[in-house]
Amino acid sequence: MPDATGCAAACPSSAVYCDRCDVLVGLGGLHVVAVERCRDGVLLIDVESPPGPVGCPGCGQVAESRGRKALVLVDAPMSAAAVRVRWRKRRFRCADEACPRESFTEQNALVAAPRAKLTARAVIWAVGQMRRENASVQGVARQLGVSWRTVWRHVKPVLETRAADESRFDGVTTLGVDEHLWHHVSTRPVADGGRGPKELTGMVDLSRDASGRVRARLLDLVPGRSAKAYADWLQERGQEFRDGVQVATLDPFAGYKKALDDELDDTVAVLDAFHVVKLGTTAVDEVRRRVQQDTLGHRGRRGDALYGIRNILRAGQERLTDRQKARLDAAFTQREEHVEVDVAWQAAQQLRDAYRHADLATGRKIAEHVLESLPTCPIPEIARLGRTLRQWRAAFLSYWDTDRSSNGGTEAVNGLIELARRVARGFRNYDNYRLRMLLIAGGLTPPPPPKVRRAG
């Protein structure tokens, strides 16, 4: 800024630095001395700290000034332009000859960490872009005008520090668990050129806030899909964490149920409603395909009555149009053998009605009737479904005893993970994958304290 501007004219004649420029740039006590737009469009900002006495960090004695040394740092973008900050750092020499710290350069953690290439503000901006905007590391690096490795070298320690903070596990009263596939390549050990187990077990906080709303956040991703993987993680959290978990939701996988029984014996296990309804829909589809083969001797083809209603059978009866209901009736009455499909569909709809009923007590009665009637059904697929639900009786009925606790938040977190993986075009390193997924799914942020409701 060699020429006088309106900003300079507004500053007192005795002022060395412009307060307006300092506020605009806002770099932790440093003052702007020059701004330049380079030919490549990069905005170059020269900053420095004001002169004044400085004590030696080794002995505390006032040090002697030895001029300034310029250090160029990458800052957060401004007005869609890459920004470079040229920090004119002050250099000093200790006047005490006995001090082991002969010379030193000023440091300011608010501006940048020692030996960092990115400013502290740029690191925070990069983390925010990956967290809220689902940006890839490469996308952030492109906006900053640096390499992928430079961005990740600065961001990774921040994420690791947050991941190591045990306070992010505080206040978890409802815990969800589900499996997750993080790659589709070789499962050989990493040392042998593979990526290790493709299955991960994900733990999700499904606790309700003061208003009763679930705000799901990913707690961790551990290798493997087994009772041991889940149990080991629960043991690592400590007894205080395990005592605080009151409800645990899961899909019908015996391995996770065993871990809950071993480590969270006082916790109420809840079978996920989505997976139960899916089991009912799958049973109906199996009946339809079996009857199709028995009656016509081939798989469903265009023009076959049962094949024509295959998608309608997956819908809830309350959502069917009059035309769809007429198509169902026509298919069910076309042949006597089709009555099995009709009965199977009615059984699946009854299971679905138990979850949909507005009154919890009435819904539980419907669920108890399903448990009593389905195992004795003459249709083998429906009887098998009934036996499965009877094996999970306690976890199945707990849905209506825990105010409709479900694994829905866990599935939502899985959706975020899949989106982030597609944006990044896949991951090759499990540790980086875990940190990125914890970041985008809220797992690195401790839960907010519960709101206290005032009486009256």
CSV table of C-alpha atoms in Angstrom, one decimal:
chain,number,residue,atom,x,y,z
A,1,MET,CA,0.0,0.0,0.0
A,2,PRO,CA,2.5,2.7,-1.1
A,3,ASP,CA,-0.2,5.3,-1.8
A,4,ALA,CA,-2.4,7.0,0.7
A,5,THR,CA,-5.9,5.5,0.8
A,6,GLY,CA,-9.1,6.4,2.5
A,7,CYS,CA,-8.2,3.8,5.2
A,8,ALA,CA,-4.8,5.5,5.7
A,9,ALA,CA,-6.4,8.9,5.8
A,10,ALA,CA,-8.8,7.8,8.5
A,11,CYS,CA,-5.9,6.7,10.8
A,12,PRO,CA,-4.2,9.3,13.1
A,13,SER,CA,-1.1,10.8,11.6
A,14,SER,CA,1.0,9.4,14.4
A,15,ALA,CA,-0.2,5.8,13.9
A,16,VAL,CA,2.4,3.4,12.6
A,17,TYR,CA,-0.2,0.7,11.7
A,18,CYS,CA,-3.7,0.9,10.3
A,19,ASP,CA,-6.3,-0.5,12.7
A,20,ARG,CA,-8.8,-1.1,9.9
A,21,CYS,CA,-6.4,-3.3,8.0
A,22,ASP,CA,-5.5,-5.2,11.2
A,23,VAL,CA,-9.1,-5.9,11.9
A,24,LEU,CA,-9.7,-7.0,8.3
A,25,VAL,CA,-6.8,-9.5,8.3
A,26,GLY,CA,-7.1,-10.4,12.0
A,27,LEU,CA,-3.9,-12.4,12.7
A,28,GLY,CA,-3.4,-12.7,16.5
A,29,GLY,CA,-1.8,-9.3,17.4
A,30,LEU,CA,0.2,-8.9,14.2
A,31,HIS,CA,-0.1,-5.7,12.2
A,32,VAL,CA,-0.5,-5.3,8.4
A,33,VAL,CA,2.3,-3.4,6.8
A,34,ALA,CA,1.7,-4.2,3.1
A,35,VAL,CA,-0.8,-6.0,0.8
A,36,GLU,CA,0.1,-7.1,-2.8
A,37,ARG,CA,-1.8,-9.0,-5.5
A,38,CYS,CA,0.6,-11.3,-7.3
A,39,ARG,CA,0.5,-12.1,-11.0
A,40,ASP,CA,-0.9,-15.6,-10.3
A,41,GLY,CA,-3.8,-14.1,-8.3
A,42,VAL,CA,-2.4,-14.9,-4.9
A,43,LEU,CA,-3.0,-12.3,-2.2
A,44,LEU,CA,0.3,-11.6,-0.4
A,45,ILE,CA,0.0,-9.9,3.0
A,46,ASP,CA,3.0,-8.6,4.9
A,47,VAL,CA,2.6,-8.6,8.7
A,48,GLU,CA,4.8,-8.0,11.7
A,49,SER,CA,4.6,-7.5,15.5
A,50,PRO,CA,5.4,-4.1,16.9
A,51,PRO,CA,8.8,-3.4,18.3
A,52,GLY,CA,9.3,-3.7,22.1
A,53,PRO,CA,11.4,-5.4,24.8
A,54,VAL,CA,11.2,-9.3,24.8
A,55,GLY,CA,12.5,-11.6,27.5
A,56,CYS,CA,14.6,-14.6,26.7
A,57,PRO,CA,12.6,-17.8,27.0
A,58,GLY,CA,15.6,-19.5,28.6
A,59,CYS,CA,16.6,-17.1,31.4
A,60,GLY,CA,14.0,-14.3,31.2
A,61,GLN,CA,16.6,-11.5,30.6
A,62,VAL,CA,15.7,-8.8,28.1
A,63,ALA,CA,17.1,-9.9,24.7
A,64,GLU,CA,18.8,-7.9,22.1
A,65,SER,CA,17.1,-7.4,18.8
A,66,ARG,CA,18.8,-8.8,15.7
A,67,GLY,CA,16.4,-7.6,13.0
A,68,ARG,CA,13.7,-9.5,11.3
A,69,LYS,CA,13.4,-12.7,9.1
A,70,ALA,CA,10.5,-13.2,6.7
A,71,LEU,CA,8.5,-16.4,6.8
A,72,VAL,CA,5.8,-17.1,4.2
A,73,LEU,CA,2.7,-19.0,5.5
A,74,VAL,CA,-0.4,-20.3,3.7
A,75,ASP,CA,-3.5,-18.7,5.1
A,76,ALA,CA,-7.2,-19.4,4.6
A,77,PRO,CA,-8.6,-18.2,1.2
A,78,MET,CA,-10.0,-14.7,1.0
A,79,SER,CA,-12.5,-13.6,-1.6
A,80,ALA,CA,-12.0,-16.9,-3.6
A,81,ALA,CA,-8.3,-16.1,-3.8
A,82,ALA,CA,-5.4,-18.1,-2.2
A,83,VAL,CA,-3.6,-16.1,0.5
A,84,ARG,CA,0.0,-16.0,1.6
A,85,VAL,CA,1.1,-14.3,4.8
A,86,ARG,CA,4.7,-13.0,4.9
A,87,TRP,CA,5.4,-12.8,8.6
A,88,ARG,CA,8.4,-10.6,9.4
A,89,LYS,CA,9.4,-12.4,12.5
A,90,ARG,CA,11.7,-10.7,15.0
A,91,ARG,CA,15.1,-12.3,15.8
A,92,PHE,CA,16.8,-11.9,19.2
A,93,ARG,CA,20.0,-12.7,20.9
A,94,CYS,CA,20.3,-13.3,24.7
A,95,ALA,CA,22.5,-10.8,26.4
A,96,ASP,CA,23.5,-13.3,29.1
A,97,GLU,CA,26.5,-15.2,27.9
A,98,ALA,CA,25.8,-18.1,30.4
A,99,CYS,CA,22.4,-18.7,28.9
A,100,PRO,CA,22.2,-21.9,26.8
A,101,ARG,CA,19.6,-20.2,24.6
A,102,GLU,CA,22.0,-18.0,22.6
A,103,SER,CA,19.4,-16.8,20.0
A,104,PHE,CA,15.8,-17.3,19.2
A,105,THR,CA,12.9,-16.1,16.9
A,106,GLU,CA,9.5,-14.9,18.1
A,107,GLN,CA,6.7,-17.4,18.1
A,108,ASN,CA,2.9,-16.9,18.2
A,109,ALA,CA,0.7,-20.0,18.5
A,110,LEU,CA,-2.3,-17.9,17.5
A,111,VAL,CA,-0.7,-17.3,14.1
A,112,ALA,CA,1.1,-20.6,13.4
A,113,ALA,CA,2.7,-23.5,15.2
A,114,PRO,CA,6.5,-23.8,15.1
A,115,ARG,CA,7.8,-25.1,11.7
A,116,ALA,CA,4.3,-25.1,10.3
A,117,LYS,CA,3.6,-24.1,6.7
A,118,LEU,CA,-0.1,-23.4,7.3
A,119,THR,CA,-1.4,-20.7,9.7
A,120,ALA,CA,-3.5,-21.8,12.6
A,121,ARG,CA,-6.5,-20.2,10.9
A,122,ALA,CA,-5.9,-22.1,7.7
A,123,VAL,CA,-5.9,-25.4,9.7
A,124,ILE,CA,-9.1,-24.5,11.4
A,125,TRP,CA,-10.6,-23.6,8.1
A,126,ALA,CA,-9.5,-26.8,6.5
A,127,VAL,CA,-11.0,-28.9,9.3
A,128,GLY,CA,-14.3,-27.0,9.0
A,129,GLN,CA,-14.4,-27.5,5.2
A,130,MET,CA,-14.0,-31.3,5.7
A,131,ARG,CA,-16.4,-31.4,8.6
A,132,ARG,CA,-19.3,-29.2,7.4
A,133,GLU,CA,-18.9,-29.1,3.6
A,134,ASN,CA,-17.8,-32.7,3.2
A,135,ALA,CA,-14.8,-31.5,1.2
A,136,SER,CA,-12.0,-33.9,0.3
A,137,VAL,CA,-8.4,-33.2,1.4
A,138,GLN,CA,-7.5,-32.7,-2.2
A,139,GLY,CA,-10.3,-30.2,-2.7
A,140,VAL,CA,-9.0,-28.2,0.3
A,141,ALA,CA,-5.5,-28.4,-0.9
A,142,ARG,CA,-6.6,-27.0,-4.3
A,143,GLN,CA,-8.2,-24.0,-2.7
A,144,LEU,CA,-5.1,-23.3,-0.5
A,145,GLY,CA,-2.7,-23.8,-3.4
A,146,VAL,CA,-0.7,-26.5,-1.7
A,147,SER,CA,-0.3,-30.3,-1.9
A,148,TRP,CA,-2.5,-33.0,-0.4
A,149,ARG,CA,0.4,-34.1,2.0
A,150,THR,CA,0.8,-30.5,3.2
A,151,VAL,CA,-2.8,-30.2,4.2
A,152,TRP,CA,-3.0,-33.7,5.8
A,153,ARG,CA,0.3,-33.1,7.7
A,154,HIS,CA,-1.3,-30.2,9.5
A,155,VAL,CA,-4.8,-31.5,9.9
A,156,LYS,CA,-4.0,-35.1,11.1
A,157,PRO,CA,-2.5,-34.0,14.5
A,158,VAL,CA,-5.6,-31.9,15.2
A,159,LEU,CA,-7.9,-34.9,14.5
A,160,GLU,CA,-5.7,-37.3,16.5
A,161,THR,CA,-5.8,-35.0,19.5
A,162,ARG,CA,-9.5,-34.8,19.4
A,163,ALA,CA,-9.9,-38.5,18.9
A,164,ALA,CA,-7.7,-39.2,22.0
A,165,ASP,CA,-10.0,-37.0,24.1
A,166,GLU,CA,-12.0,-39.4,26.3
A,167,SER,CA,-14.5,-36.7,27.2
A,168,ARG,CA,-16.2,-37.2,23.8
A,169,PHE,CA,-17.6,-40.4,25.2
A,170,ASP,CA,-19.3,-38.7,28.1
A,171,GLY,CA,-23.1,-38.7,28.5
A,172,VAL,CA,-23.8,-41.7,26.2
A,173,THR,CA,-27.0,-43.3,27.3
A,174,THR,CA,-28.1,-45.0,24.1
A,175,LEU,CA,-25.6,-46.9,22.0
A,176,GLY,CA,-26.0,-48.1,18.4
A,177,VAL,CA,-23.9,-50.6,16.6
A,178,ASP,CA,-23.7,-51.7,13.0
A,179,GLU,CA,-21.2,-53.2,10.5
A,180,HIS,CA,-19.6,-51.2,7.7
A,181,LEU,CA,-17.5,-52.1,4.7
A,182,TRP,CA,-14.7,-49.6,4.1
A,183,HIS,CA,-13.0,-51.2,1.1
A,184,HIS,CA,-13.6,-53.8,-1.6
A,185,VAL,CA,-10.1,-55.0,-2.4
A,186,SER,CA,-7.6,-57.5,-0.9
A,187,THR,CA,-8.1,-58.4,2.8
A,188,ARG,CA,-4.5,-59.5,3.2
A,189,PRO,CA,-2.6,-57.8,6.0
A,190,VAL,CA,-1.2,-54.3,5.4
A,191,ALA,CA,2.3,-55.6,5.6
A,192,ASP,CA,1.6,-58.0,2.7
A,193,GLY,CA,0.2,-55.4,0.4
A,194,GLY,CA,-3.5,-55.7,1.4
A,195,ARG,CA,-5.7,-53.4,3.4
A,196,GLY,CA,-6.7,-55.8,6.2
A,197,PRO,CA,-10.3,-56.7,7.1
A,198,LYS,CA,-12.9,-55.0,5.0
A,199,GLU,CA,-15.5,-55.1,7.7
A,200,LEU,CA,-15.6,-52.5,10.4
A,201,THR,CA,-17.8,-52.2,13.5
A,202,GLY,CA,-19.2,-48.8,14.0
A,203,MET,CA,-20.4,-47.5,17.4
A,204,VAL,CA,-22.8,-44.5,17.3
A,205,ASP,CA,-24.2,-42.3,20.1
A,206,LEU,CA,-28.0,-42.3,19.9
A,207,SER,CA,-28.7,-40.4,23.1
A,208,ARG,CA,-31.6,-38.0,23.2
A,209,ASP,CA,-31.2,-34.3,23.9
A,210,ALA,CA,-33.3,-32.3,26.3
A,211,SER,CA,-36.1,-32.1,23.8
A,212,GLY,CA,-36.1,-35.8,23.2
A,213,ARG,CA,-34.5,-35.7,19.8
A,214,VAL,CA,-31.7,-38.1,18.7
A,215,ARG,CA,-28.6,-36.4,17.3
A,216,ALA,CA,-26.5,-39.3,16.1
A,217,ARG,CA,-22.8,-39.0,16.1
A,218,LEU,CA,-20.1,-41.6,15.3
A,219,LEU,CA,-18.1,-42.7,18.3
A,220,ASP,CA,-15.6,-45.1,16.7
A,221,LEU,CA,-14.8,-47.5,13.9
A,222,VAL,CA,-12.9,-50.7,14.8
A,223,PRO,CA,-11.6,-53.4,12.5
A,224,GLY,CA,-13.7,-56.6,12.3
A,225,ARG,CA,-17.3,-57.6,12.6
A,226,SER,CA,-17.5,-59.9,15.6
A,227,ALA,CA,-18.5,-60.2,19.2
A,228,LYS,CA,-14.8,-59.7,20.1
A,229,ALA,CA,-14.4,-56.5,18.2
A,230,TYR,CA,-17.4,-54.9,19.9
A,231,ALA,CA,-16.6,-56.4,23.3
A,232,ASP,CA,-13.0,-55.2,23.2
A,233,TRP,CA,-14.1,-51.6,22.4
A,234,LEU,CA,-16.6,-51.6,25.3
A,235,GLN,CA,-13.9,-52.8,27.6
A,236,GLU,CA,-11.6,-50.0,26.5
A,237,ARG,CA,-14.2,-47.4,27.4
A,238,GLY,CA,-14.1,-48.3,31.1
A,239,GLN,CA,-16.7,-49.2,33.7
A,240,GLU,CA,-18.1,-45.7,34.1
A,241,PHE,CA,-19.0,-45.6,30.4
A,242,ARG,CA,-20.6,-49.0,30.4
A,243,ASP,CA,-22.6,-48.2,33.5
A,244,GLY,CA,-24.0,-45.1,31.8
A,245,VAL,CA,-25.3,-47.0,28.7
A,246,GLN,CA,-29.0,-47.8,29.4
A,247,VAL,CA,-30.2,-48.8,25.9
A,248,ALA,CA,-28.3,-50.5,23.1
A,249,THR,CA,-29.7,-50.9,19.6
A,250,LEU,CA,-28.5,-53.5,17.1
A,251,ASP,CA,-29.5,-55.5,14.0
A,252,PRO,CA,-30.2,-59.2,14.2
A,253,PHE,CA,-26.6,-60.3,14.5
A,254,ALA,CA,-25.8,-62.8,17.3
A,255,GLY,CA,-22.2,-61.6,17.6
A,256,TYR,CA,-23.1,-58.1,18.7
A,257,LYS,CA,-25.8,-59.5,21.0
A,258,LYS,CA,-23.2,-61.7,22.7
A,259,ALA,CA,-20.9,-58.7,23.3
A,260,LEU,CA,-23.8,-56.8,24.8
A,261,ASP,CA,-24.7,-59.7,27.1
A,262,ASP,CA,-21.1,-60.0,28.2
A,263,GLU,CA,-20.2,-56.4,28.7
A,264,LEU,CA,-23.5,-54.5,29.2
A,265,ASP,CA,-25.6,-57.0,31.1
A,266,ASP,CA,-27.8,-54.3,32.7
A,267,THR,CA,-28.4,-52.6,29.4
A,268,VAL,CA,-31.7,-53.1,27.5
A,269,ALA,CA,-31.0,-54.4,24.0
A,270,VAL,CA,-33.4,-53.3,21.2
A,271,LEU,CA,-33.7,-55.0,17.9
A,272,ASP,CA,-33.8,-52.5,15.1
A,273,ALA,CA,-37.2,-51.9,13.6
A,274,PHE,CA,-35.9,-51.4,10.1
A,275,HIS,CA,-34.2,-54.8,10.0
A,276,VAL,CA,-37.2,-56.6,11.5
A,277,VAL,CA,-39.6,-55.1,8.8
A,278,LYS,CA,-37.0,-56.0,6.2
A,279,LEU,CA,-37.0,-59.6,7.4
A,280,GLY,CA,-40.8,-59.7,6.9
A,281,THR,CA,-40.6,-58.2,3.4
A,282,THR,CA,-37.9,-60.7,2.5
A,283,ALA,CA,-40.0,-63.6,3.7
A,284,VAL,CA,-42.9,-62.4,1.5
A,285,ASP,CA,-40.6,-62.2,-1.5
A,286,GLU,CA,-39.4,-65.8,-0.8
A,287,VAL,CA,-42.9,-67.0,-0.7
A,288,ARG,CA,-43.8,-65.3,-3.9
A,289,ARG,CA,-40.8,-66.7,-5.8
A,290,ARG,CA,-41.5,-70.3,-4.4
A,291,VAL,CA,-45.1,-70.2,-5.4
A,292,GLN,CA,-44.1,-68.8,-8.8
A,293,GLN,CA,-41.8,-71.8,-9.4
A,294,ASP,CA,-44.3,-74.3,-8.1
A,295,THR,CA,-47.2,-73.1,-10.3
A,296,LEU,CA,-45.5,-72.1,-13.5
A,297,GLY,CA,-42.2,-73.9,-13.3
A,298,HIS,CA,-40.0,-70.9,-14.0
A,299,ARG,CA,-38.9,-67.6,-12.6
A,300,GLY,CA,-41.1,-64.6,-12.9
A,301,ARG,CA,-41.6,-63.2,-16.3
A,302,ARG,CA,-43.4,-60.2,-17.8
A,303,GLY,CA,-47.1,-60.9,-17.8
A,304,ASP,CA,-47.0,-63.3,-14.8
A,305,ALA,CA,-49.5,-62.2,-12.1
A,306,LEU,CA,-47.1,-62.6,-9.1
A,307,TYR,CA,-44.2,-61.1,-10.9
A,308,GLY,CA,-46.3,-58.0,-11.8
A,309,ILE,CA,-47.0,-57.2,-8.1
A,310,ARG,CA,-43.5,-57.8,-6.7
A,311,ASN,CA,-42.9,-54.1,-6.0
A,312,ILE,CA,-46.3,-53.6,-4.6
A,313,LEU,CA,-45.7,-56.3,-2.0
A,314,ARG,CA,-42.8,-54.3,-0.6
A,315,ALA,CA,-45.0,-51.2,0.1
A,316,GLY,CA,-47.1,-50.5,3.2
A,317,GLN,CA,-50.8,-51.2,2.7
A,318,GLU,CA,-51.6,-47.7,3.9
A,319,ARG,CA,-49.7,-46.2,1.0
A,320,LEU,CA,-51.4,-48.2,-1.8
A,321,THR,CA,-53.6,-46.6,-4.3
A,322,ASP,CA,-57.0,-48.0,-5.3
A,323,ARG,CA,-55.4,-49.3,-8.6
A,324,GLN,CA,-52.6,-51.0,-6.7
A,325,LYS,CA,-55.1,-52.7,-4.3
A,326,ALA,CA,-57.1,-53.9,-7.3
A,327,ARG,CA,-53.9,-55.4,-8.8
A,328,LEU,CA,-53.2,-57.2,-5.6
A,329,ASP,CA,-56.7,-58.7,-5.3
A,330,ALA,CA,-56.6,-59.8,-9.0
A,331,ALA,CA,-53.2,-61.5,-8.5
A,332,PHE,CA,-54.2,-63.2,-5.2
A,333,THR,CA,-57.5,-64.6,-6.7
A,334,GLN,CA,-56.1,-65.7,-10.0
A,335,ARG,CA,-55.0,-69.1,-8.7
A,336,GLU,CA,-55.8,-71.0,-5.5
A,337,GLU,CA,-52.1,-71.4,-4.8
A,338,HIS,CA,-51.6,-67.7,-4.6
A,339,VAL,CA,-53.4,-67.6,-1.2
A,340,GLU,CA,-50.0,-68.3,0.4
A,341,VAL,CA,-48.6,-65.0,-0.9
A,342,ASP,CA,-51.7,-63.2,0.4
A,343,VAL,CA,-51.3,-64.7,3.8
A,344,ALA,CA,-47.6,-64.0,3.9
A,345,TRP,CA,-48.2,-60.4,2.9
A,346,GLN,CA,-50.8,-59.9,5.6
A,347,ALA,CA,-48.4,-61.3,8.2
A,348,ALA,CA,-45.7,-58.9,7.1
A,349,GLN,CA,-48.2,-56.0,7.2
A,350,GLN,CA,-49.3,-57.0,10.7
A,351,LEU,CA,-45.6,-56.9,11.8
A,352,ARG,CA,-45.3,-53.5,10.2
A,353,ASP,CA,-48.5,-52.2,11.9
A,354,ALA,CA,-47.0,-53.0,15.3
A,355,TYR,CA,-44.3,-50.5,14.7
A,356,ARG,CA,-46.6,-47.9,13.1
A,357,HIS,CA,-49.3,-47.8,15.7
A,358,ALA,CA,-49.4,-44.4,17.5
A,359,ASP,CA,-50.1,-46.0,20.9
A,360,LEU,CA,-47.1,-47.9,22.3
A,361,ALA,CA,-49.3,-50.2,24.4
A,362,THR,CA,-51.4,-51.2,21.5
A,363,GLY,CA,-48.4,-51.7,19.3
A,364,ARG,CA,-46.8,-54.0,21.8
A,365,LYS,CA,-50.0,-56.1,21.9
A,366,ILE,CA,-49.8,-56.5,18.2
A,367,ALA,CA,-46.2,-57.5,18.4
A,368,GLU,CA,-47.0,-60.1,21.1
A,369,HIS,CA,-49.7,-61.5,18.8
A,370,VAL,CA,-47.2,-61.7,16.0
A,371,LEU,CA,-44.8,-63.7,18.3
A,372,GLU,CA,-47.6,-66.2,19.1
A,373,SER,CA,-49.1,-66.6,15.7
A,374,LEU,CA,-46.2,-66.6,13.2
A,375,PRO,CA,-44.2,-69.6,14.5
A,376,THR,CA,-47.3,-71.8,13.9
A,377,CYS,CA,-48.0,-70.5,10.4
A,378,PRO,CA,-48.3,-73.4,7.8
A,379,ILE,CA,-46.2,-71.3,5.4
A,380,PRO,CA,-42.6,-72.3,6.1
A,381,GLU,CA,-41.0,-68.9,5.3
A,382,ILE,CA,-43.4,-67.1,7.7
A,383,ALA,CA,-42.9,-69.8,10.4
A,384,ARG,CA,-39.1,-69.4,10.1
A,385,LEU,CA,-39.6,-65.6,10.6
A,386,GLY,CA,-41.7,-66.3,13.6
A,387,ARG,CA,-39.1,-68.5,15.1
A,388,THR,CA,-36.4,-65.9,14.5
A,389,LEU,CA,-38.4,-63.2,16.3
A,390,ARG,CA,-39.1,-65.6,19.1
A,391,GLN,CA,-35.4,-66.1,19.6
A,392,TRP,CA,-35.0,-62.3,19.8
A,393,ARG,CA,-38.2,-61.9,21.9
A,394,ALA,CA,-36.8,-59.6,24.6
A,395,ALA,CA,-34.9,-57.4,22.2
A,396,PHE,CA,-37.9,-57.3,19.8
A,397,LEU,CA,-40.4,-56.2,22.4
A,398,SER,CA,-38.0,-53.7,24.0
A,399,TYR,CA,-38.8,-51.3,21.1
A,400,TRP,CA,-42.1,-50.5,22.8
A,401,ASP,CA,-40.6,-50.3,26.3
A,402,THR,CA,-37.9,-47.7,25.4
A,403,ASP,CA,-39.9,-45.1,23.6
A,404,ARG,CA,-39.2,-46.4,20.1
A,405,SER,CA,-35.5,-46.7,20.3
A,406,SER,CA,-34.0,-47.8,17.0
A,407,ASN,CA,-30.8,-48.0,15.0
A,408,GLY,CA,-32.0,-45.4,12.5
A,409,GLY,CA,-29.4,-42.8,13.6
A,410,THR,CA,-26.7,-45.4,13.0
A,411,GLU,CA,-28.0,-46.0,9.4
A,412,ALA,CA,-27.9,-42.2,8.9
A,413,VAL,CA,-24.3,-42.1,10.0
A,414,ASN,CA,-23.5,-44.9,7.6
A,415,GLY,CA,-25.0,-42.7,4.8
A,416,LEU,CA,-22.6,-39.9,5.7
A,417,ILE,CA,-19.7,-42.3,5.7
A,418,GLU,CA,-20.6,-43.6,2.3
A,419,LEU,CA,-20.9,-40.1,0.9
A,420,ALA,CA,-17.5,-39.0,2.2
A,421,ARG,CA,-15.9,-42.2,0.8
A,422,ARG,CA,-17.3,-41.4,-2.7
A,423,VAL,CA,-16.2,-37.8,-2.5
A,424,ALA,CA,-12.7,-38.9,-1.7
A,425,ARG,CA,-12.7,-41.7,-4.4
A,426,GLY,CA,-12.0,-44.2,-1.7
A,427,PHE,CA,-9.3,-44.6,1.0
A,428,ARG,CA,-6.2,-46.7,1.3
A,429,ASN,CA,-5.2,-46.1,4.9
A,430,TYR,CA,-7.5,-47.3,7.8
A,431,ASP,CA,-6.2,-44.7,10.3
A,432,ASN,CA,-6.9,-41.8,7.9
A,433,TYR,CA,-10.3,-43.3,7.1
A,434,ARG,CA,-11.2,-43.6,10.8
A,435,LEU,CA,-10.2,-40.0,11.5
A,436,ARG,CA,-12.0,-38.6,8.5
A,437,MET,CA,-15.2,-40.5,9.3
A,438,LEU,CA,-15.1,-39.4,12.9
A,439,LEU,CA,-14.8,-35.8,11.8
A,440,ILE,CA,-17.6,-35.8,9.3
A,441,ALA,CA,-20.0,-37.8,11.6
A,442,GLY,CA,-19.5,-35.6,14.6
A,443,GLY,CA,-17.5,-38.1,16.7
A,444,LEU,CA,-14.6,-35.7,17.5
A,445,THR,CA,-16.8,-33.1,19.1
A,446,PRO,CA,-17.7,-33.7,22.8
A,447,PRO,CA,-21.5,-33.7,23.3
A,448,PRO,CA,-23.0,-30.4,24.6
A,449,PRO,CA,-24.0,-30.3,28.2
A,450,PRO,CA,-27.7,-31.1,28.8
A,451,LYS,CA,-30.0,-28.1,29.0
A,452,VAL,CA,-31.5,-27.5,32.4
A,453,ARG,CA,-35.2,-26.8,32.2
A,454,ARG,CA,-36.3,-24.1,34.6
A,455,ALA,CA,-39.3,-24.9,36.7
A,456,GLY,CA,-42.4,-22.9,35.9
